[in-house]
Structure formats: C-alpha cells, structure tokens
Amino acid sequence: MDSTAAAAPPSPSPSPPVLLVTNDDGIDAPGLRFLVDQLVAAGRYRVLVCAPDTDKSGVSHCITWRPALRCKRVDISGATAFGVSGTPADCASLGISGKLFDGLIPDLVLSGINIGNNCGYHHLLWNSKSSVNDLKVSAEVCMPLINAIVTEIMNRTYPQGSFLNVDVPTDAAHHKGYKITKQGKYMARISWEQTVYKKPAVESYQTANMDVDGEKDNELATSSENDLLFKRVIVGRSSDEVEGEDMDHKSLVDGYITVTPLGALSRTEPDAIPYFKACVSRLVDNFSSLGPSFSRSRVG
C-alpha cells in the first residue's frame, strides 16, 4: 500500500478585480471605448460597462422613476456591456446593484473618459482645442493611476467615502505628471440665445471649442411661428477665488494630470489628503521606469 500522502490540490486563483465603466456621453462615446480597451488590454480586470444608450450630458444627477429601463447588450471586446435607456445616475446605480451582471458587484467604478474638464464645480455637471485622439492618450496615461488605486482598494487601505476626480491636460502625451489638487470654484457661465433652428449646433459647457463633430445649423424649425426657440450658450468662465498653485484648474492649465480627492457630496475630508499624496508618491516610484513624464510627477 502506498502511504505517500496525496499532493494538496492547487489553490484556486483569486478572482480578478471587477471594474465598472460608465459615463454621461453614451456607450458609443470614444472616450469610454478607449478606456475600456486599456482596461481589457491590462489583462488583470473583469470589465463591466453600463452606460446610457445615447448622449446624456448635463443630466447626470437625474433618475428615472417611470418607465422601466431598457438594457440592451452591446458588443465590446473583452467586456460585458449594456446600453441603458436611463440617465448616468441610473446606469451607475444599476451597475453596482448586482442585478444586471449576475450578482457581480464592482470593486471600482470609473466614469468617463469624457471630453472637457471637470474642474471646480463642473464635477457636478476645457476651453482649449482638442481632438478625439487625445482621449486615447488620456486613457493610456491614466492606467498607472487606476492600477494603483485598485491595489489600494483590494488591500483595503483606500479611505471610505472618497472618490477621485481626474483631469488630463489637452496635450496629454506631454503632461507634467500627476498632481494632487484641491477643488476650486472654476465654472462656465451659461446663458440663452434665441434661434430659428430646431437642432442648433450647441456648444455645451463641455464641448465648446473642441474639434469634434456636431450637429450643424441646418434644420429649420417647423413649429408654429408663435413658438420661440432658445439654445444654451457659454458667455464666459469664472472663479470667485484666487487660483492657487494647488488648485485643480490652475494645475490643469499648467499641464499636470490633476487628481482631486472629493467627498460624495462635497470636498473630501482634509485628513485624506496626506493619504492620496502618499499614494501618488508610491505610484511615481513604481512607474518611474515608464519615462520622465511619470518620474517628474508632483504630489504637493
């Protein structure tokens, strides 16, 4: 009789972190697709996508009570994806509920990548020339940060009640590095202008002056001559505070990838700032081999 003990069965491989990607520009938006491509290519994540089936910019906090949401499976290589008839808030809520993805609850939710900055008060809702290709580069330069944050989450060292608002400068390929910043009060001032077109080429608060395709002023209104049509216009941008070196908009204009810790409904707790600075410092140390754009990152 062979008394040799049987070899212990191999330990099961740990399940990969689950990441949910959503946005407000819609599931076909190039920024979302570029981000998903990068996450899938990393080969270390289970990638889920739950995003509006059409562009829902500017209505992110709205929710749908009636009617029922329609969820249509969308073919995105390497990911499980659904386009949803609801708002961005609906998509995020449904995506983390466990109901849509067979019980899977994401470890991290990523929203974007969207055109335009979210500095100051715009995180609730740049004024530079940009192109769709910049979104692809933005997805690439954000991956080290995403990887570092996922590691913190899986190690249970990420502070509860905080999320990060990340803005990438227009010339993303030549950014000056990551910089922990504070939320400023920068915002666009929006007004109204009368129009005779049913679908005017509106410059939104996010896409103004961006080099992207949009609807043209070529569809005359067919409504009654007594009806009045108005479109939104940007009449300026302002901040009622001095743009300090550590503020998000000033740092973005200076060429940094800004990382702004926020609370769920307000600025993040002050005692969380040192944690995020240390986190980015470790990121810089770990990824300095990627080139000077990472090794010169600021954490102050």
Short mmCIF file of C-alpha atoms in Angstrom, two decimals:
data_model
loop_
_atom_site.label_atom_id
_atom_site.label_comp_id
_atom_site.label_asym_id
_atom_site.label_seq_id
_atom_site.Cartn_x
_atom_site.Cartn_y
_atom_site.Cartn_z
CA MET A 1 0.00 0.00 0.00
CA ASP A 2 1.40 3.38 -0.99
CA SER A 3 1.50 5.53 2.12
CA THR A 4 2.70 8.63 0.29
CA ALA A 5 0.35 11.49 1.08
CA ALA A 6 -1.55 12.81 -1.87
CA ALA A 7 -0.44 16.18 -3.11
CA ALA A 8 -2.62 19.04 -1.97
CA PRO A 9 -4.82 20.43 -4.71
CA PRO A 10 -3.64 23.75 -6.10
CA SER A 11 -5.18 26.82 -4.54
CA PRO A 12 -7.80 28.43 -6.74
CA SER A 13 -6.68 31.58 -8.50
CA PRO A 14 -8.07 34.71 -6.88
CA SER A 15 -10.84 36.39 -8.80
CA PRO A 16 -9.70 39.48 -10.70
CA PRO A 17 -10.91 42.88 -9.51
CA VAL A 18 -14.21 43.89 -11.07
CA LEU A 19 -14.30 47.35 -12.67
CA LEU A 20 -17.48 49.09 -13.83
CA VAL A 21 -17.19 51.76 -16.54
CA THR A 22 -19.94 54.29 -17.09
CA ASN A 23 -20.25 57.86 -18.42
CA ASP A 24 -22.73 60.52 -19.47
CA ASP A 25 -21.66 60.84 -23.13
CA GLY A 26 -23.18 57.47 -24.04
CA ILE A 27 -21.92 53.96 -24.54
CA ASP A 28 -20.66 54.73 -28.07
CA ALA A 29 -18.52 57.66 -26.93
CA PRO A 30 -14.86 57.22 -27.98
CA GLY A 31 -13.52 58.13 -24.54
CA LEU A 32 -15.37 55.26 -22.89
CA ARG A 33 -14.29 52.84 -25.61
CA PHE A 34 -10.61 53.87 -25.30
CA LEU A 35 -10.72 53.43 -21.53
CA VAL A 36 -12.34 50.00 -21.79
CA ASP A 37 -9.72 48.98 -24.38
CA GLN A 38 -6.94 49.88 -21.95
CA LEU A 39 -8.56 48.05 -19.04
CA VAL A 40 -9.12 44.92 -21.11
CA ALA A 41 -5.56 45.04 -22.52
CA ALA A 42 -4.16 45.15 -18.98
CA GLY A 43 -5.32 41.54 -18.59
CA ARG A 44 -5.93 41.88 -14.86
CA TYR A 45 -9.55 43.03 -14.56
CA ARG A 46 -13.10 41.83 -15.11
CA VAL A 47 -14.54 44.76 -17.05
CA LEU A 48 -18.24 45.67 -16.95
CA VAL A 49 -19.87 48.55 -18.82
CA CYS A 50 -23.23 50.11 -18.02
CA ALA A 51 -23.73 53.44 -19.79
CA PRO A 52 -26.56 55.45 -21.38
CA ASP A 53 -27.57 54.29 -24.84
CA THR A 54 -27.43 57.93 -26.04
CA ASP A 55 -25.62 61.11 -25.00
CA LYS A 56 -26.99 62.20 -21.62
CA SER A 57 -24.52 65.01 -20.83
CA GLY A 58 -25.73 67.52 -18.28
CA VAL A 59 -28.35 65.32 -16.62
CA SER A 60 -26.09 63.06 -14.59
CA HIS A 61 -27.93 63.50 -11.28
CA CYS A 62 -31.39 62.84 -12.70
CA ILE A 63 -33.03 59.49 -12.05
CA THR A 64 -35.75 57.62 -13.91
CA TRP A 65 -38.82 56.59 -11.94
CA ARG A 66 -41.04 55.66 -14.86
CA PRO A 67 -40.87 53.88 -17.26
CA ALA A 68 -38.77 50.75 -16.74
CA LEU A 69 -35.21 50.94 -18.01
CA ARG A 70 -34.38 49.13 -21.24
CA CYS A 71 -30.96 47.43 -21.17
CA LYS A 72 -29.51 46.25 -24.47
CA ARG A 73 -26.36 44.15 -24.65
CA VAL A 74 -23.58 45.89 -26.60
CA ASP A 75 -20.63 44.12 -28.22
CA ILE A 76 -17.41 45.50 -26.69
CA SER A 77 -14.47 43.10 -27.00
CA GLY A 78 -13.29 41.75 -23.65
CA ALA A 79 -16.08 43.37 -21.62
CA THR A 80 -19.66 42.69 -20.61
CA ALA A 81 -21.57 45.76 -21.71
CA PHE A 82 -25.09 47.16 -21.71
CA GLY A 83 -26.54 50.35 -23.17
CA VAL A 84 -29.29 51.63 -20.89
CA SER A 85 -32.23 53.90 -21.70
CA GLY A 86 -31.83 55.80 -18.44
CA THR A 87 -29.61 58.58 -17.11
CA PRO A 88 -25.97 58.33 -15.95
CA ALA A 89 -27.16 58.06 -12.34
CA ASP A 90 -29.48 55.22 -13.34
CA CYS A 91 -26.58 53.43 -15.04
CA ALA A 92 -24.23 53.73 -12.07
CA SER A 93 -26.94 52.62 -9.64
CA LEU A 94 -27.98 49.65 -11.77
CA GLY A 95 -24.37 48.69 -12.47
CA ILE A 96 -23.44 48.41 -8.79
CA SER A 97 -26.71 46.74 -7.75
CA GLY A 98 -25.68 43.21 -8.69
CA LYS A 99 -28.92 42.79 -10.63
CA LEU A 100 -27.59 43.42 -14.14
CA PHE A 101 -24.33 41.48 -14.03
CA ASP A 102 -25.45 38.22 -12.39
CA GLY A 103 -24.53 39.19 -8.85
CA LEU A 104 -21.21 40.86 -9.63
CA ILE A 105 -20.52 43.95 -7.53
CA PRO A 106 -17.73 46.17 -8.88
CA ASP A 107 -14.69 46.96 -6.76
CA LEU A 108 -14.22 50.28 -8.55
CA VAL A 109 -16.45 52.49 -10.70
CA LEU A 110 -14.84 54.60 -13.44
CA SER A 111 -16.82 57.34 -15.13
CA GLY A 112 -15.50 58.63 -18.46
CA ILE A 113 -13.33 59.40 -20.22
CA ASN A 114 -15.35 62.48 -21.22
CA ILE A 115 -14.50 65.46 -23.36
CA GLY A 116 -13.86 68.65 -21.40
CA ASN A 117 -12.66 69.32 -17.88
CA ASN A 118 -14.43 68.64 -14.62
CA CYS A 119 -12.52 71.25 -12.64
CA GLY A 120 -14.15 73.25 -9.89
CA TYR A 121 -17.92 72.99 -9.83
CA HIS A 122 -18.01 71.14 -13.16
CA HIS A 123 -17.53 67.83 -11.41
CA LEU A 124 -21.24 68.17 -10.68
CA LEU A 125 -22.47 68.94 -14.10
CA TRP A 126 -11.56 72.99 -21.01
CA ASN A 127 -11.75 75.75 -23.06
CA SER A 128 -8.96 74.54 -25.40
CA LYS A 129 -8.54 72.96 -28.79
CA SER A 130 -8.51 69.19 -28.52
CA SER A 131 -9.31 66.14 -30.59
CA VAL A 132 -10.84 62.72 -30.13
CA ASN A 133 -7.36 61.14 -30.35
CA ASP A 134 -6.44 62.98 -27.15
CA LEU A 135 -8.98 60.77 -25.38
CA LYS A 136 -6.99 57.67 -26.37
CA VAL A 137 -3.80 59.16 -24.94
CA SER A 138 -5.69 60.19 -21.81
CA ALA A 139 -6.79 56.59 -21.25
CA GLU A 140 -3.18 55.42 -21.58
CA VAL A 141 -1.70 57.92 -19.13
CA CYS A 142 -4.42 57.22 -16.54
CA MET A 143 -3.77 53.49 -16.37
CA PRO A 144 -0.92 53.64 -13.79
CA LEU A 145 -3.17 55.67 -11.52
CA ILE A 146 -6.09 53.27 -11.97
CA ASN A 147 -3.83 50.28 -11.25
CA ALA A 148 -2.51 51.93 -8.09
CA ILE A 149 -6.00 52.79 -6.80
CA VAL A 150 -7.28 49.25 -7.45
CA THR A 151 -4.33 47.91 -5.44
CA GLU A 152 -5.25 50.21 -2.56
CA ILE A 153 -8.88 49.08 -2.73
CA MET A 154 -8.02 45.40 -2.80
CA ASN A 155 -5.65 45.90 0.15
CA ARG A 156 -8.49 47.65 2.00
CA THR A 157 -6.37 50.76 2.50
CA TYR A 158 -8.44 53.13 0.35
CA PRO A 159 -10.29 55.70 2.53
CA GLN A 160 -14.03 55.23 2.74
CA GLY A 161 -16.29 57.98 1.45
CA SER A 162 -13.78 59.44 -1.02
CA PHE A 163 -13.60 59.43 -4.77
CA LEU A 164 -11.15 60.98 -7.22
CA ASN A 165 -11.80 63.50 -9.97
CA VAL A 166 -9.05 63.21 -12.61
CA ASP A 167 -8.45 65.75 -15.37
CA VAL A 168 -5.88 65.32 -18.14
CA PRO A 169 -4.43 68.36 -19.98
CA THR A 170 -5.06 68.91 -23.66
CA ASP A 171 -1.55 67.82 -24.68
CA ALA A 172 -1.85 64.57 -22.76
CA ALA A 173 1.23 62.98 -24.35
CA HIS A 174 3.43 65.70 -22.82
CA HIS A 175 1.82 66.11 -19.42
CA LYS A 176 3.98 67.19 -16.48
CA GLY A 177 2.91 64.32 -14.25
CA TYR A 178 0.30 63.65 -11.59
CA LYS A 179 -0.53 66.31 -9.03
CA ILE A 180 -2.83 66.12 -6.01
CA THR A 181 -5.02 69.22 -6.14
CA LYS A 182 -7.87 70.92 -4.35
CA GLN A 183 -11.28 71.54 -5.83
CA GLY A 184 -11.65 75.14 -6.95
CA LYS A 185 -14.70 77.19 -7.90
CA TYR A 186 -13.99 77.42 -11.62
CA MET A 187 -17.11 77.18 -13.76
CA ALA A 188 -18.61 78.21 -17.08
CA ARG A 189 -21.31 80.88 -17.10
CA ILE A 190 -24.17 79.78 -19.33
CA SER A 191 -26.95 81.89 -20.82
CA TRP A 192 -29.59 81.63 -23.56
CA GLU A 193 -29.83 82.84 -27.15
CA GLN A 194 -32.87 82.79 -29.41
CA THR A 195 -32.57 80.65 -32.55
CA VAL A 196 -34.63 79.76 -35.62
CA TYR A 197 -33.24 76.24 -35.85
CA LYS A 198 -34.79 73.15 -34.38
CA LYS A 199 -31.42 71.50 -33.73
CA PRO A 200 -28.83 74.27 -33.41
CA ALA A 201 -25.14 73.44 -33.21
CA VAL A 202 -24.97 73.99 -29.48
CA GLU A 203 -21.63 74.43 -27.79
CA SER A 204 -22.15 72.72 -24.47
CA TYR A 205 -20.29 73.67 -21.34
CA GLN A 206 -18.02 70.71 -22.00
CA THR A 207 -17.51 70.66 -25.79
CA ALA A 208 -17.15 74.36 -26.53
CA ASN A 209 -14.21 74.94 -28.89
CA MET A 210 -13.48 71.22 -29.12
CA ASP A 211 -12.56 69.72 -32.51
CA VAL A 212 -15.39 67.20 -32.58
CA ASP A 213 -18.22 66.52 -34.98
CA GLY A 214 -21.55 68.07 -34.05
CA GLU A 215 -24.92 68.87 -35.50
CA LYS A 216 -25.00 71.83 -37.86
CA ASP A 217 -27.46 74.71 -38.04
CA ASN A 218 -29.27 73.21 -40.99
CA GLU A 219 -32.66 72.11 -39.74
CA LEU A 220 -35.15 74.95 -39.70
CA ALA A 221 -37.88 74.82 -37.13
CA THR A 222 -41.25 73.58 -38.35
CA SER A 223 -43.16 74.69 -35.28
CA SER A 224 -45.73 77.48 -35.19
CA GLU A 225 -44.49 80.98 -35.90
CA ASN A 226 -45.74 81.90 -32.45
CA ASP A 227 -43.32 79.44 -30.81
CA LEU A 228 -39.95 80.69 -29.56
CA LEU A 229 -36.79 78.54 -29.70
CA PHE A 230 -33.75 79.08 -27.49
CA LYS A 231 -30.33 77.45 -27.23
CA ARG A 232 -27.75 77.48 -24.45
CA VAL A 233 -24.54 79.49 -25.00
CA ILE A 234 -21.38 80.00 -22.98
CA VAL A 235 -20.91 83.65 -22.06
CA GLY A 236 -17.73 83.27 -20.02
CA ARG A 237 -15.87 81.31 -17.43
CA SER A 238 -15.15 82.45 -13.94
CA SER A 239 -13.87 81.65 -10.49
CA ASP A 240 -14.53 83.72 -7.40
CA GLU A 241 -11.33 82.67 -5.71
CA VAL A 242 -7.61 83.12 -6.40
CA GLU A 243 -6.30 80.22 -8.48
CA GLY A 244 -3.54 78.92 -6.20
CA GLU A 245 -0.78 76.55 -7.29
CA ASP A 246 -2.57 73.59 -5.72
CA MET A 247 -6.00 74.29 -7.27
CA ASP A 248 -7.34 71.91 -9.89
CA HIS A 249 -7.96 74.31 -12.80
CA LYS A 250 -4.66 76.21 -12.42
CA SER A 251 -2.71 72.95 -12.26
CA LEU A 252 -4.53 71.55 -15.31
CA VAL A 253 -3.75 74.67 -17.34
CA ASP A 254 -0.11 74.31 -16.25
CA GLY A 255 -0.02 70.85 -17.84
CA TYR A 256 -0.49 68.46 -14.92
CA ILE A 257 -2.81 65.48 -14.64
CA THR A 258 -4.85 66.69 -11.70
CA VAL A 259 -6.05 64.23 -9.09
CA THR A 260 -8.64 65.88 -6.85
CA PRO A 261 -9.98 63.90 -3.87
CA LEU A 262 -13.67 64.59 -3.27
CA GLY A 263 -16.33 63.52 -0.85
CA ALA A 264 -19.61 62.11 -2.08
CA LEU A 265 -21.40 65.46 -1.88
CA SER A 266 -18.58 67.88 -1.03
CA ARG A 267 -14.83 68.30 -0.78
CA THR A 268 -13.09 65.30 0.78
CA GLU A 269 -12.07 65.23 4.43
CA PRO A 270 -8.77 67.11 4.95
CA ASP A 271 -7.16 64.15 6.70
CA ALA A 272 -7.50 62.11 3.49
CA ILE A 273 -5.22 64.45 1.50
CA PRO A 274 -1.94 63.11 3.00
CA TYR A 275 -3.04 59.58 2.16
CA PHE A 276 -3.59 60.43 -1.50
CA LYS A 277 -0.29 62.31 -1.70
CA ALA A 278 1.50 59.25 -0.34
CA CYS A 279 -0.40 57.03 -2.77
CA VAL A 280 0.70 59.11 -5.76
CA SER A 281 4.27 59.15 -4.41
CA ARG A 282 4.29 55.37 -4.42
CA LEU A 283 2.82 55.40 -7.92
CA VAL A 284 5.66 57.63 -9.12
CA ASP A 285 8.25 55.34 -7.55
CA ASN A 286 6.68 52.22 -9.06
CA PHE A 287 6.25 53.64 -12.55
CA SER A 288 9.38 55.78 -12.90
CA SER A 289 10.69 53.23 -15.39
CA LEU A 290 7.92 54.27 -17.77
CA GLY A 291 9.69 57.51 -18.60
CA PRO A 292 10.25 61.07 -17.45
CA SER A 293 6.58 62.02 -17.69
CA PHE A 294 5.89 59.76 -14.69
CA SER A 295 9.09 60.28 -12.71
CA ARG A 296 8.58 64.03 -12.54
CA SER A 297 5.06 63.80 -11.14
CA ARG A 298 4.23 66.20 -8.31
CA VAL A 299 2.44 65.23 -5.16
CA GLY A 300 2.34 68.57 -3.40
#
